[in-house]
PDB file of C-alpha atoms in Angstrom:
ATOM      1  CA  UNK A 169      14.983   2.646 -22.976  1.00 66.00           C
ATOM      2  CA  UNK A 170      14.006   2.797 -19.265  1.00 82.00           C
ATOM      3  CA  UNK A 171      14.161  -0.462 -17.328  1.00 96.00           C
ATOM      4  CA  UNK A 172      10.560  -0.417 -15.260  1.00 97.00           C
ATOM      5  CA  UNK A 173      10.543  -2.178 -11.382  1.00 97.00           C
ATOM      6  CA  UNK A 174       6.968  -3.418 -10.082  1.00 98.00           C
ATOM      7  CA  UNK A 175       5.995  -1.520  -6.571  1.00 98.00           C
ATOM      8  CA  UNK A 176       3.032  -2.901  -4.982  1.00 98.00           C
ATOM      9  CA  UNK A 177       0.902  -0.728  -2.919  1.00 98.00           C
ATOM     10  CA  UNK A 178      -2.051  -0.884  -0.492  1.00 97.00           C
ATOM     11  CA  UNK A 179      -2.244   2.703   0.819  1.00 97.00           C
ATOM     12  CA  UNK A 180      -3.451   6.173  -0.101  1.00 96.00           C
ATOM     13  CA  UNK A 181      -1.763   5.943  -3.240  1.00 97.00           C
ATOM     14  CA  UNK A 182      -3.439   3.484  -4.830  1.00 96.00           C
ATOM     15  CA  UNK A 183      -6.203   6.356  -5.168  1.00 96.00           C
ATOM     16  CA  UNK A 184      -5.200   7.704  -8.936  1.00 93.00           C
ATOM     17  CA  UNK A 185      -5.432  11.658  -7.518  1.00 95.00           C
ATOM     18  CA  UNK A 186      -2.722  10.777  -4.965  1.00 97.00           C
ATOM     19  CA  UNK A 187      -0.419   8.630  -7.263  1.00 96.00           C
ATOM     20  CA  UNK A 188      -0.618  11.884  -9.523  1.00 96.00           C
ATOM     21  CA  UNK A 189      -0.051  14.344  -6.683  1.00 97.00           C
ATOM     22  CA  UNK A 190       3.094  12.850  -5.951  1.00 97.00           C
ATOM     23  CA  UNK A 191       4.544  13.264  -9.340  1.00 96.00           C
ATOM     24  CA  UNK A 192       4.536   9.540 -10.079  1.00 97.00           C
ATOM     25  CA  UNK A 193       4.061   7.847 -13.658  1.00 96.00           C
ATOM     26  CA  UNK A 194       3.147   3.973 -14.570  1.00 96.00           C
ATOM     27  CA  UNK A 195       3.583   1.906 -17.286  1.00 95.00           C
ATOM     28  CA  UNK A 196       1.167  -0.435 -16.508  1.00 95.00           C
ATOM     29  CA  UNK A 197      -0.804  -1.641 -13.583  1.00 95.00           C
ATOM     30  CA  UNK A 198      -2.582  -4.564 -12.058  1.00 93.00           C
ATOM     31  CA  UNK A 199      -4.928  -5.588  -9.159  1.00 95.00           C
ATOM     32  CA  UNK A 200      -3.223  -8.143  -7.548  1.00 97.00           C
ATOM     33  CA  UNK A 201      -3.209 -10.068  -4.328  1.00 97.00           C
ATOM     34  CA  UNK A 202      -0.838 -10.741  -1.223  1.00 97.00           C
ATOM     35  CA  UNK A 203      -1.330 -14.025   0.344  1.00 95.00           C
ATOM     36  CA  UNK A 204      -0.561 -14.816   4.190  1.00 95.00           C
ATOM     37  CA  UNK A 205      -0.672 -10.889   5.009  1.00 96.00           C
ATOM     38  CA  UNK A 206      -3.490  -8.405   5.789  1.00 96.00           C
ATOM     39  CA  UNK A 207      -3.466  -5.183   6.173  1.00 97.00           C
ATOM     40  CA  UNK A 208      -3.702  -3.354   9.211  1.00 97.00           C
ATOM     41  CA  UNK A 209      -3.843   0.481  10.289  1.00 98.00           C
ATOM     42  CA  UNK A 210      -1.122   0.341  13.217  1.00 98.00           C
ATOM     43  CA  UNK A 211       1.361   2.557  11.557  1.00 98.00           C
ATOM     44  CA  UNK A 212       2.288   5.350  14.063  1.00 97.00           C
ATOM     45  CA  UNK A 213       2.078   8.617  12.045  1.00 97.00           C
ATOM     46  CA  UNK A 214       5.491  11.255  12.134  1.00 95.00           C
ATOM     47  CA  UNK A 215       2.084  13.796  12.746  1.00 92.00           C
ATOM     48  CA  UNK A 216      -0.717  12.639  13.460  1.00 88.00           C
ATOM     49  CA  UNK A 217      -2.156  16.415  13.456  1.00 87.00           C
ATOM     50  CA  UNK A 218      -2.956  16.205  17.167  1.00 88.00           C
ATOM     51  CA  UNK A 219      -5.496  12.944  16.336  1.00 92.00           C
ATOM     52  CA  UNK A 220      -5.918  10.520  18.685  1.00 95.00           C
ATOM     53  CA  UNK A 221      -5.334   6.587  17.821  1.00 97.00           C
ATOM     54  CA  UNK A 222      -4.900   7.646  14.340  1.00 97.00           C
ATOM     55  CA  UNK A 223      -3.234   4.807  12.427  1.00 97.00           C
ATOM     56  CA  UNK A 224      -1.749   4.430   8.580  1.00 98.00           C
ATOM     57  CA  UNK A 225      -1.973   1.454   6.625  1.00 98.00           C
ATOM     58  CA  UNK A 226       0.732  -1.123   6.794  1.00 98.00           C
ATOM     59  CA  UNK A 227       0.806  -5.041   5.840  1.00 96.00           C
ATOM     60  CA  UNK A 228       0.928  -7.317   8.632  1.00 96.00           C
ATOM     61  CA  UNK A 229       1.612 -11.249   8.398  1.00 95.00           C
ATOM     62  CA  UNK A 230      -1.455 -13.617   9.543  1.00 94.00           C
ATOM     63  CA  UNK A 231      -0.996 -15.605  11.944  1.00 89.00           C
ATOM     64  CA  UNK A 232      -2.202 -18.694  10.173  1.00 87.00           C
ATOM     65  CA  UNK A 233      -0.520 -18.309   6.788  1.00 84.00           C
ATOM     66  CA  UNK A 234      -4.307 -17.734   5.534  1.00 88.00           C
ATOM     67  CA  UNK A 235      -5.843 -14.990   4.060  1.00 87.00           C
ATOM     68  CA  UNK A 236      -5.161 -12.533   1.505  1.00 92.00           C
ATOM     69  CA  UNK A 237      -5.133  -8.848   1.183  1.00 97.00           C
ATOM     70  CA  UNK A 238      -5.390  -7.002  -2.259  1.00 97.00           C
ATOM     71  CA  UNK A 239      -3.189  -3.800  -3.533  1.00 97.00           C
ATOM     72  CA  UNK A 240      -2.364  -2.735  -6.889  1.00 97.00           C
ATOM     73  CA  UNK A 241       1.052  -3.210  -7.995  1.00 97.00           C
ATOM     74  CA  UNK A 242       2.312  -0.799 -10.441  1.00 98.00           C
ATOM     75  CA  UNK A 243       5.081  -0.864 -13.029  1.00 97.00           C
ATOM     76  CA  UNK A 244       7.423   2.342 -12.869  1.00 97.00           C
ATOM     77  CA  UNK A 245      10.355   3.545 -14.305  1.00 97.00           C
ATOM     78  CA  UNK A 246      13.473   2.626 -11.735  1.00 97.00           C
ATOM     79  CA  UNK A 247      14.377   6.794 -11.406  1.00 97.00           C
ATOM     80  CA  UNK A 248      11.242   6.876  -9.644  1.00 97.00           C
ATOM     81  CA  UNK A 249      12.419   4.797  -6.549  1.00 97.00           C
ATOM     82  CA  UNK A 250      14.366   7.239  -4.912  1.00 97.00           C
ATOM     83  CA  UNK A 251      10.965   9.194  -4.956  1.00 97.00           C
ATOM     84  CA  UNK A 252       9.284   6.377  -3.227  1.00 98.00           C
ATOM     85  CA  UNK A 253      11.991   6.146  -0.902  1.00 98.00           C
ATOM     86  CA  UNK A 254      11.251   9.885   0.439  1.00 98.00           C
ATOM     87  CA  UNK A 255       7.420   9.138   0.572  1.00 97.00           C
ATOM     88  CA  UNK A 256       7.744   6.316   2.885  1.00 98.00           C
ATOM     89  CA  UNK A 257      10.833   7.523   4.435  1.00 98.00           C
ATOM     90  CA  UNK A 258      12.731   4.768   3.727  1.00 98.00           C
ATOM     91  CA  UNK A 259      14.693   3.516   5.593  1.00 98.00           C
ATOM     92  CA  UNK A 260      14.154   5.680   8.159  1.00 97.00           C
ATOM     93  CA  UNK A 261      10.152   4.625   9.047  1.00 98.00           C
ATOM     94  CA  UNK A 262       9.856   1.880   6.508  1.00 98.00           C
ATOM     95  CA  UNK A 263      11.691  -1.595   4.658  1.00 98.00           C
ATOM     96  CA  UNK A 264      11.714  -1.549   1.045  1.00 98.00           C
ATOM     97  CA  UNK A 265      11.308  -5.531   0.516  1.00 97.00           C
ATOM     98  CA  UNK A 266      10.495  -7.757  -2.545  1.00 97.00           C
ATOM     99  CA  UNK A 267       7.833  -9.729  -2.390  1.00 97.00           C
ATOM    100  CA  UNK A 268       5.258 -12.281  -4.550  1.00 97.00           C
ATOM    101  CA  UNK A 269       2.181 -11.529  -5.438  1.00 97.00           C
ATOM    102  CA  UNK A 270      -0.521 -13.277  -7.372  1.00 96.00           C
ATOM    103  CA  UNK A 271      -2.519 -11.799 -10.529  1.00 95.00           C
ATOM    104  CA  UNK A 272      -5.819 -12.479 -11.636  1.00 89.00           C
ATOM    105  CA  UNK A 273      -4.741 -14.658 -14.084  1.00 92.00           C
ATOM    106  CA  UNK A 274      -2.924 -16.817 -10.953  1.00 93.00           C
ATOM    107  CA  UNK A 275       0.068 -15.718 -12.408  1.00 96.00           C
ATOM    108  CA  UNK A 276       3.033 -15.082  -9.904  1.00 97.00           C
ATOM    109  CA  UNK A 277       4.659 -11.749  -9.970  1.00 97.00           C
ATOM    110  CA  UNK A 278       7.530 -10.124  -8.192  1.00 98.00           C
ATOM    111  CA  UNK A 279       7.431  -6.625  -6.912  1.00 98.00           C
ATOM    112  CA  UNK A 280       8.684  -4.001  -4.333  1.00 98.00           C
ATOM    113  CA  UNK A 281       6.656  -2.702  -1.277  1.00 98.00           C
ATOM    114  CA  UNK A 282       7.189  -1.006   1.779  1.00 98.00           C
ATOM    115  CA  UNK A 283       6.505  -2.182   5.085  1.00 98.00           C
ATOM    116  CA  UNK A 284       6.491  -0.517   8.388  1.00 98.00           C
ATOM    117  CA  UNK A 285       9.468  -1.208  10.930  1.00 98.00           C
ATOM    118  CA  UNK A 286       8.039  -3.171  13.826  1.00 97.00           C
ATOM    119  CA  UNK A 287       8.702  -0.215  16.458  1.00 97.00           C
ATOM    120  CA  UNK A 288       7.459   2.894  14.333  1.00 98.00           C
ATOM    121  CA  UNK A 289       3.778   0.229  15.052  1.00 98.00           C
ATOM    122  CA  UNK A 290       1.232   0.071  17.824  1.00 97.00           C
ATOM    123  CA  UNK A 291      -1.807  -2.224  18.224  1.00 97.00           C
ATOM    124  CA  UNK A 292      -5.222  -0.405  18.513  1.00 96.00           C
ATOM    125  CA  UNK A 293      -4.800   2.377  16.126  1.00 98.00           C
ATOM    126  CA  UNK A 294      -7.591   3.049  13.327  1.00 98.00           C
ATOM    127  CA  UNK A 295      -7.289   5.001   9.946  1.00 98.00           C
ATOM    128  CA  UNK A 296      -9.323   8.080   9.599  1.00 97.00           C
ATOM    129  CA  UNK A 297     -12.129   8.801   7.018  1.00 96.00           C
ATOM    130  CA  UNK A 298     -10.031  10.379   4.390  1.00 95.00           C
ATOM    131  CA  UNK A 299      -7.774   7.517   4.332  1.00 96.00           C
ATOM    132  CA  UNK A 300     -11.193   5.207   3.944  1.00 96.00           C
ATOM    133  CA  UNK A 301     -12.405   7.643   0.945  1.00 96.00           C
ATOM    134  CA  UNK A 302      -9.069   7.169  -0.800  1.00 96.00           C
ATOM    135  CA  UNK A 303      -9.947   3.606  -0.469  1.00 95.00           C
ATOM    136  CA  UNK A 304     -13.188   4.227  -2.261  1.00 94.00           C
ATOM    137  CA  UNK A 305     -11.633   5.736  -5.125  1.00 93.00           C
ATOM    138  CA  UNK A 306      -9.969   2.323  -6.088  1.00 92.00           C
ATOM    139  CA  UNK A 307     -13.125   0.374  -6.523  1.00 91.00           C
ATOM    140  CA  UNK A 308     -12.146  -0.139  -9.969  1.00 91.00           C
ATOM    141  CA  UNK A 309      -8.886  -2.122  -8.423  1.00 92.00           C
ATOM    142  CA  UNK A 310     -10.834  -3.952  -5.414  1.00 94.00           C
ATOM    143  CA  UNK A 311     -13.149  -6.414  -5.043  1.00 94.00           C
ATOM    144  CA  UNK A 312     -16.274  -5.580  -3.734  1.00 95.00           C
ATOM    145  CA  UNK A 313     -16.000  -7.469  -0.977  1.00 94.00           C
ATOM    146  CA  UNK A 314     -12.449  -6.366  -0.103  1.00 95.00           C
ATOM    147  CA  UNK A 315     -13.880  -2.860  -0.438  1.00 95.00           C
ATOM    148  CA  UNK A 316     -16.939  -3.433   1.397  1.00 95.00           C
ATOM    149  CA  UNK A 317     -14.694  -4.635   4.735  1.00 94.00           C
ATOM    150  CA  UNK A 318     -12.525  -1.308   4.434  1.00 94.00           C
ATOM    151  CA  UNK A 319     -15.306   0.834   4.217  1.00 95.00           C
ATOM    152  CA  UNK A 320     -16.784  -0.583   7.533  1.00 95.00           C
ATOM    153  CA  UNK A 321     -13.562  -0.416   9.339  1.00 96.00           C
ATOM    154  CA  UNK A 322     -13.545   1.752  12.459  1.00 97.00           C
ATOM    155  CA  UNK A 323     -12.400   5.254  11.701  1.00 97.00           C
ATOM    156  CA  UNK A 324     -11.419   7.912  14.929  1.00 97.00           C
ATOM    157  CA  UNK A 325     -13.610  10.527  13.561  1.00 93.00           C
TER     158      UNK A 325
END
């Protein structure tokens, strides 16, 4: 029997095409909810395909403790976390970390994510509109007001 990990995610791959194209398989999965973080596009690309200001999604702590940002965290075999590991390019790019995060039952749940290294960031970087329409794709997942704030977030094209 495999034993299953929880990795929570707030990027591209929460769109279902993209979790697919990368070979990965879930048990389960659940909308869920990180409190005192929000997420923030100031990842600083390995290519940024000659783009300009082009940021990737990354989790960022408020400064107030307040606030909330939503992700789906999924539950996955544990032979798929070396796989993760190349996505993100850990630990090269990013920290693999366990965090808390709350389901819509209130119930607490632990979970893996990855999280940027403070000098692969840089304030003032936006996503670009494909990242945004992977977004879209998860409006099963999201709350329409999460959803609605993403969608109006400034691309650079």
């Amino acid at each position: 029997m495999p034993n299953y990990i929880n990795w929570f995610t707030y990027d591209t791959l929460m769109d279902p095409s993209v979790f697919k194209e990368h070979g990965l398989e879930c048990n389960a999965k659940f909308s869920v909810t990180l409190s005192a973080h929000k997420l923030a596009f100031n990842k600083i690309p390995l290519d940024s395909g000659g783009v300009e200001n082009l940021g990737l999604p990354n989790i960022v702590p408020t400064n107030s403790n307040l606030g909330m940002m939503e992700g789906i965290l999924y539950e996955i075999e544990e032979s798929f976390l070396p796989r993760l590991d190349e996505i993100y390019k850990y630990p090269d790019e990013y920290l693999r970390k366990k965090m808390r995060f709350t389901k819509h039952d209130f119930t607490l749940i632990s979970g893996f994510v990855y999280i940027a290294h403070s000098d692969r960031t840089q304030d003032g970087l936006m996503p670009d509109k494909a990242t945004l329409k992977h977004y879209r794709a998860c409006k099963r997942n999201l709350t329409m007001l999460y959803l609605s704030r993403l969608m109006n977030t400034p691309t650079v094209d």
